Tab-separated table of C-alpha atoms in Angstrom:
chain	number	residue	atom	x	y	z
Q	155	UNK	CA	-13.429	-13.809	2.957
Q	156	UNK	CA	-11.092	-10.794	3.171
Q	157	UNK	CA	-7.472	-11.477	2.641
Q	158	UNK	CA	-6.274	-9.219	5.478
Q	159	UNK	CA	-8.479	-8.084	8.363
Q	160	UNK	CA	-7.966	-5.176	10.765
Q	161	UNK	CA	-10.185	-3.444	13.235
Q	162	UNK	CA	-11.012	-0.113	11.638
Q	163	UNK	CA	-11.011	1.640	15.015
Q	164	UNK	CA	-10.774	4.334	15.952
Q	165	UNK	CA	-8.392	3.249	18.661
Q	166	UNK	CA	-7.732	5.926	21.247
Q	167	UNK	CA	-4.897	5.770	23.742
Q	168	UNK	CA	-3.488	8.386	26.144
Q	169	UNK	CA	-0.071	9.798	25.534
Q	170	UNK	CA	2.606	7.603	26.938
Q	171	UNK	CA	0.525	4.404	26.802
Q	172	UNK	CA	1.082	1.343	24.618
Q	173	UNK	CA	-0.982	1.142	21.466
Q	174	UNK	CA	-1.714	-2.344	20.177
Q	175	UNK	CA	-2.777	-2.907	16.629
Q	176	UNK	CA	-3.816	-6.266	15.287
Q	177	UNK	CA	-4.096	-7.956	11.884
Q	178	UNK	CA	-5.075	-11.414	10.674
Q	179	UNK	CA	-4.591	-12.825	7.246
Q	180	UNK	CA	-6.158	-15.709	5.386
Q	181	UNK	CA	-3.482	-16.960	3.001
Q	182	UNK	CA	-1.180	-19.497	4.685
Q	183	UNK	CA	1.525	-19.050	2.019
Q	184	UNK	CA	1.974	-15.409	2.973
Q	185	UNK	CA	5.722	-14.820	3.479
Q	186	UNK	CA	6.282	-11.195	4.372
Q	187	UNK	CA	4.344	-8.711	6.484
Q	188	UNK	CA	4.430	-5.015	6.633
Q	189	UNK	CA	3.032	-2.164	8.751
Q	190	UNK	CA	2.587	1.133	6.951
Q	191	UNK	CA	1.572	4.424	8.646
Q	192	UNK	CA	-0.500	6.866	6.674
Q	193	UNK	CA	-1.233	10.396	7.717
Q	194	UNK	CA	-4.333	11.929	6.114
Q	195	UNK	CA	-3.706	12.737	2.477
Q	196	UNK	CA	-0.088	11.436	2.538
Q	197	UNK	CA	1.805	8.444	1.240
Q	198	UNK	CA	1.662	5.187	3.160
Q	199	UNK	CA	5.038	5.040	4.911
Q	200	UNK	CA	6.710	1.819	5.870
Q	201	UNK	CA	7.447	1.583	9.552
Q	202	UNK	CA	8.043	-2.148	10.153
Q	203	UNK	CA	8.549	-5.353	8.176
Q	204	UNK	CA	8.682	-8.839	9.579
Q	205	UNK	CA	9.306	-12.155	7.890
Q	206	UNK	CA	9.834	-14.736	10.689
Q	207	UNK	CA	7.829	-15.890	13.666
Q	208	UNK	CA	8.436	-13.901	16.854
Q	209	UNK	CA	9.119	-10.254	17.679
Q	210	UNK	CA	11.015	-7.576	15.920
Q	211	UNK	CA	11.731	-4.348	17.663
Q	212	UNK	CA	12.677	-0.949	16.147
Q	213	UNK	CA	12.743	1.916	18.573
Q	214	UNK	CA	9.277	2.343	20.069
Q	215	UNK	CA	7.776	-0.142	17.620
Q	216	UNK	CA	7.552	-3.894	17.944
Q	217	UNK	CA	6.092	-6.199	15.346
Q	218	UNK	CA	4.941	-9.602	16.336
Q	219	UNK	CA	4.271	-12.477	13.906
Q	220	UNK	CA	2.593	-15.805	14.538
Q	221	UNK	CA	2.308	-17.737	11.279
Q	222	UNK	CA	0.493	-20.665	12.893
Q	223	UNK	CA	-2.304	-18.343	14.041
Q	224	UNK	CA	-2.019	-16.179	10.870
Q	225	UNK	CA	-1.706	-13.138	13.108
Q	226	UNK	CA	0.547	-10.082	13.010
Q	227	UNK	CA	0.512	-7.147	15.455
Q	228	UNK	CA	2.234	-3.860	16.024
Q	229	UNK	CA	2.879	-2.416	19.435
Q	230	UNK	CA	3.743	1.295	19.865
Q	231	UNK	CA	5.296	2.046	23.200
Q	232	UNK	CA	5.254	5.534	24.746
Q	233	UNK	CA	2.635	6.654	22.251
Q	234	UNK	CA	2.927	10.257	21.111
Q	235	UNK	CA	0.361	12.551	19.538
Q	236	UNK	CA	2.477	12.406	16.375
Q	237	UNK	CA	1.726	8.698	16.150
Q	238	UNK	CA	-1.973	9.571	15.417
Q	239	UNK	CA	-2.497	8.190	11.958
Q	240	UNK	CA	-4.001	5.238	10.080
Q	241	UNK	CA	-1.957	2.029	10.345
Q	242	UNK	CA	-2.130	-0.341	7.401
Q	243	UNK	CA	-1.245	-3.981	7.658
Q	244	UNK	CA	-0.009	-5.479	4.377
Q	245	UNK	CA	0.861	-9.038	3.457
Q	246	UNK	CA	2.910	-10.357	0.583
Q	247	UNK	CA	2.432	-13.888	-0.674
Q	248	UNK	CA	5.528	-13.923	-2.763
Q	249	UNK	CA	4.036	-12.699	-5.970
Q	250	UNK	CA	5.257	-9.192	-5.029
Q	251	UNK	CA	1.949	-7.507	-4.881
Q	252	UNK	CA	0.730	-6.498	-1.423
Q	253	UNK	CA	-2.640	-7.292	0.108
Q	254	UNK	CA	-3.767	-4.581	2.506
Q	255	UNK	CA	-6.203	-4.399	5.347
Q	256	UNK	CA	-8.545	-1.428	5.568
Q	257	UNK	CA	-6.389	0.162	8.268
Q	258	UNK	CA	-6.830	1.062	11.912
Q	259	UNK	CA	-7.170	4.702	12.846
Q	260	UNK	CA	-5.147	5.469	15.916
Q	261	UNK	CA	-5.556	8.627	17.984
Q	262	UNK	CA	-3.088	9.434	20.785
Q	263	UNK	CA	-4.687	11.785	23.299
Q	264	UNK	CA	-2.346	14.369	24.863
X	79	UNK	CA	16.796	10.972	-2.756
X	80	UNK	CA	13.449	11.933	-4.222
X	81	UNK	CA	10.569	9.649	-3.374
X	82	UNK	CA	7.825	8.332	-5.666
X	83	UNK	CA	5.992	11.217	-7.187
X	84	UNK	CA	2.523	11.213	-8.792
X	85	UNK	CA	0.675	13.649	-10.970
X	86	UNK	CA	-1.845	15.110	-10.760
X	87	UNK	CA	-2.598	15.097	-6.985
X	88	UNK	CA	-6.352	15.520	-7.682
X	89	UNK	CA	-8.490	15.136	-10.759
X	90	UNK	CA	-12.205	15.769	-11.165
X	91	UNK	CA	-13.692	14.611	-14.434
X	92	UNK	CA	-17.140	13.731	-15.840
X	93	UNK	CA	-18.294	10.265	-16.597
X	94	UNK	CA	-17.171	9.263	-20.074
X	95	UNK	CA	-14.058	11.441	-20.109
X	96	UNK	CA	-10.484	10.241	-20.202
X	97	UNK	CA	-7.909	10.698	-17.449
X	98	UNK	CA	-4.232	9.906	-17.464
X	99	UNK	CA	-2.327	9.495	-14.217
X	100	UNK	CA	1.444	9.616	-14.080
X	101	UNK	CA	3.944	8.021	-11.636
X	102	UNK	CA	7.610	8.638	-11.387
X	103	UNK	CA	9.286	5.940	-9.344
X	104	UNK	CA	12.402	6.324	-7.249
X	105	UNK	CA	15.414	6.463	-9.601
X	106	UNK	CA	16.838	2.996	-10.183
X	107	UNK	CA	13.774	1.114	-9.076
X	108	UNK	CA	12.892	-1.489	-11.673
X	109	UNK	CA	9.638	-2.550	-9.980
X	110	UNK	CA	6.646	-0.275	-10.265
X	111	UNK	CA	3.205	-1.033	-8.924
X	112	UNK	CA	-0.223	0.616	-9.248
X	113	UNK	CA	-2.783	0.268	-6.485
X	114	UNK	CA	-6.181	1.784	-5.938
X	115	UNK	CA	-8.290	2.579	-2.845
X	116	UNK	CA	-11.949	3.157	-3.303
X	117	UNK	CA	-13.829	4.796	-0.491
X	118	UNK	CA	-14.257	2.619	2.592
X	119	UNK	CA	-12.287	-0.265	1.129
X	120	UNK	CA	-8.718	-1.431	1.379
X	121	UNK	CA	-5.858	-0.542	-0.979
X	122	UNK	CA	-5.985	-3.107	-3.840
X	123	UNK	CA	-3.329	-4.147	-6.276
X	124	UNK	CA	-3.805	-3.232	-9.939
X	125	UNK	CA	-0.609	-4.207	-11.704
X	126	UNK	CA	3.143	-4.595	-11.575
X	127	UNK	CA	5.845	-3.592	-13.990
X	128	UNK	CA	9.371	-4.894	-14.083
X	129	UNK	CA	11.161	-2.271	-16.101
X	130	UNK	CA	8.976	-1.777	-19.165
X	131	UNK	CA	7.279	-5.205	-18.985
X	132	UNK	CA	3.957	-6.005	-17.327
X	133	UNK	CA	4.753	-8.706	-14.819
X	134	UNK	CA	1.302	-9.056	-13.359
X	135	UNK	CA	-1.883	-7.207	-14.397
X	136	UNK	CA	-4.277	-9.526	-12.615
X	137	UNK	CA	-5.748	-6.618	-10.592
X	138	UNK	CA	-6.758	-4.435	-13.504
X	139	UNK	CA	-10.550	-4.100	-13.257
X	140	UNK	CA	-11.365	-4.038	-16.935
X	141	UNK	CA	-10.177	-2.990	-20.362
X	142	UNK	CA	-11.007	0.702	-19.763
X	143	UNK	CA	-7.772	0.831	-17.822
X	144	UNK	CA	-4.481	0.922	-19.742
X	145	UNK	CA	-1.090	1.129	-18.093
X	146	UNK	CA	2.238	1.803	-19.827
X	147	UNK	CA	5.827	2.212	-18.798
X	148	UNK	CA	7.692	3.076	-21.926
X	149	UNK	CA	11.465	3.008	-21.478
X	150	UNK	CA	11.108	1.526	-17.973
X	151	UNK	CA	11.082	4.885	-16.211
X	152	UNK	CA	7.829	6.679	-15.501
X	153	UNK	CA	4.437	5.004	-15.861
X	154	UNK	CA	1.006	6.217	-16.930
X	155	UNK	CA	-2.377	4.848	-16.105
X	156	UNK	CA	-5.177	5.874	-18.401
X	157	UNK	CA	-8.827	5.365	-17.731
X	158	UNK	CA	-10.995	5.674	-20.838
X	159	UNK	CA	-13.900	6.187	-20.597
X	160	UNK	CA	-14.127	6.871	-16.913
X	161	UNK	CA	-17.091	5.603	-14.897
X	162	UNK	CA	-18.415	6.686	-11.542
X	163	UNK	CA	-16.999	3.549	-9.829
X	164	UNK	CA	-13.541	4.467	-10.875
X	165	UNK	CA	-13.414	7.235	-8.254
X	166	UNK	CA	-10.827	6.637	-5.588
X	167	UNK	CA	-7.172	7.195	-4.742
X	168	UNK	CA	-4.638	5.693	-7.121
X	169	UNK	CA	-1.318	4.913	-5.560
X	170	UNK	CA	1.945	4.113	-7.234
X	171	UNK	CA	4.767	2.250	-5.513
X	172	UNK	CA	8.301	1.282	-6.516
X	173	UNK	CA	10.922	-1.096	-5.236
X	174	UNK	CA	14.446	-2.216	-6.057
X	175	UNK	CA	15.289	-5.750	-7.145
X	176	UNK	CA	16.504	-7.563	-4.029
X	177	UNK	CA	18.342	-10.821	-3.707
X	178	UNK	CA	15.523	-12.074	-1.414
X	179	UNK	CA	12.276	-11.232	-3.176
X	180	UNK	CA	10.144	-11.541	-0.110
X	181	UNK	CA	12.130	-8.746	1.537
X	182	UNK	CA	11.561	-6.139	-1.131
X	183	UNK	CA	10.215	-2.914	0.310
X	184	UNK	CA	7.655	-0.954	-1.707
X	185	UNK	CA	7.794	2.818	-1.345
X	186	UNK	CA	4.524	4.606	-2.039
X	187	UNK	CA	3.701	7.871	-3.667
X	188	UNK	CA	1.133	10.319	-2.258
X	189	UNK	CA	-1.602	9.155	-4.618
X	190	UNK	CA	-3.882	10.764	-7.120
X	191	UNK	CA	-7.363	11.437	-5.903
X	192	UNK	CA	-9.729	10.800	-8.760
X	193	UNK	CA	-13.393	11.868	-8.679
X	194	UNK	CA	-15.646	10.899	-11.515
X	195	UNK	CA	-18.954	12.841	-11.589
């Protein structure tokens, strides 16, 4: 069983819509959760981190964590074409190394 | 502040050859990580340095891979001899020591794309 699962997509949304990206993880001792954005050929770039159950908002981005359901999501409001990228969900169990999902490719259509 | 840098950006070698990848972490970051992504798969952890010491090398695939971080600054990852299945993108990441370990943020480099023919 994979540690971290994401739908590979592609996920297409029109400009201005809300993009919803989902991630589930298998290890119940996971303690910290990250969303990275990766443009083609570039570094994964951290956009959100979340450690406690509930919602965390930063600008147009909201991360949601539900540890009981082992589920973490990322909402992007007012999606822009520049948000088109692959979004990687990563989970840390406390041993410092990250476990990644395969990523969801998001396309925002102008 | 300069980010994590990696060299080379691309490398094409033949099976059986040796390749050395280099990573320069963000200045002052004691933690340095190597990860690898093979085609179609997720990014996977290889190993973790704290300064010059190997903290965790549980992800290293086999003894053809050797990582070093002499002096606790830059790190090298050598593959010798390279095999076809070693092809992929090798990422380096670094982080600062943080009072709350679970909140450490890892910053990634652009990766080295390795193709073994």
